[in-house]
XYZ file of C-alpha atoms in Angstrom:
81
model
C 103.259 80.128 102.281
C 104.043 77.470 99.873
C 107.265 76.927 98.512
C 106.855 76.306 95.148
C 110.033 74.740 93.063
C 110.105 74.363 89.320
C 112.522 71.719 87.377
C 113.503 70.752 83.959
C 111.572 72.035 80.856
C 109.466 74.028 82.889
C 111.918 75.859 84.573
C 113.316 77.176 81.483
C 110.231 78.247 80.166
C 109.057 79.930 83.344
C 113.099 81.422 83.874
C 112.454 80.992 87.574
C 113.904 78.299 89.831
C 110.832 78.676 92.531
C 108.664 81.388 94.092
C 106.900 81.501 97.550
C 102.975 81.453 97.414
C 100.919 82.473 99.792
C 98.224 80.193 99.821
C 96.565 77.555 102.039
C 94.311 74.748 101.751
C 94.382 74.059 97.937
C 94.652 71.311 95.513
C 98.467 70.836 93.763
C 96.003 71.664 90.476
C 94.115 74.658 91.860
C 97.796 76.059 92.843
C 98.562 75.232 89.595
C 95.681 76.602 88.115
C 96.627 80.275 90.077
C 100.340 80.011 88.813
C 98.979 80.059 85.259
C 97.339 83.298 86.021
C 100.618 84.993 85.878
C 101.081 85.302 82.243
C 101.156 83.443 79.071
C 104.488 81.648 79.185
C 103.221 80.496 83.111
C 100.591 79.541 81.496
C 102.332 77.640 78.587
C 104.656 76.092 81.188
C 102.140 74.640 83.514
C 99.847 73.571 81.017
C 97.293 71.083 82.695
C 97.826 66.988 82.070
C 101.561 67.853 80.985
C 103.090 67.881 84.443
C 104.035 65.719 87.646
C 103.723 67.712 91.040
C 105.591 66.596 94.097
C 104.962 67.454 97.732
C 107.501 67.274 100.546
C 109.470 65.397 97.658
C 107.075 62.726 97.396
C 105.031 62.278 94.216
C 101.860 62.718 94.159
C 98.598 63.112 92.362
C 97.511 66.601 91.529
C 94.364 66.393 93.772
C 96.420 66.215 96.744
C 95.652 69.344 99.382
C 98.796 71.431 100.002
C 98.954 73.585 102.346
C 101.152 76.406 104.309
C 104.544 74.942 104.980
C 104.485 72.672 102.244
C 107.167 72.272 99.242
C 105.665 71.515 95.471
C 107.728 70.791 93.081
C 106.527 70.846 89.087
C 108.005 69.320 86.486
C 107.480 67.622 83.049
C 107.568 63.744 82.727
C 111.110 62.413 82.201
C 111.464 59.673 79.398
C 114.508 57.397 79.102
C 116.183 55.267 76.679
């Protein structure tokens, strides 16, 4: 089981703080693709190239392998001034 968290605009679009996904040994990007299959609002919120990802609270590239027991967080890039 992978714990998936959503933050900021991504959370608002999906309407969920987080979910548990029964998956193992796939990349963060493959997990994102799998989540996009849950509907149009999920696909919009989790568009490829528009998110950052953290695995176990460490920023990682989307190609990072995730496994059962990991915590994966998706969130939009933050800008500031």
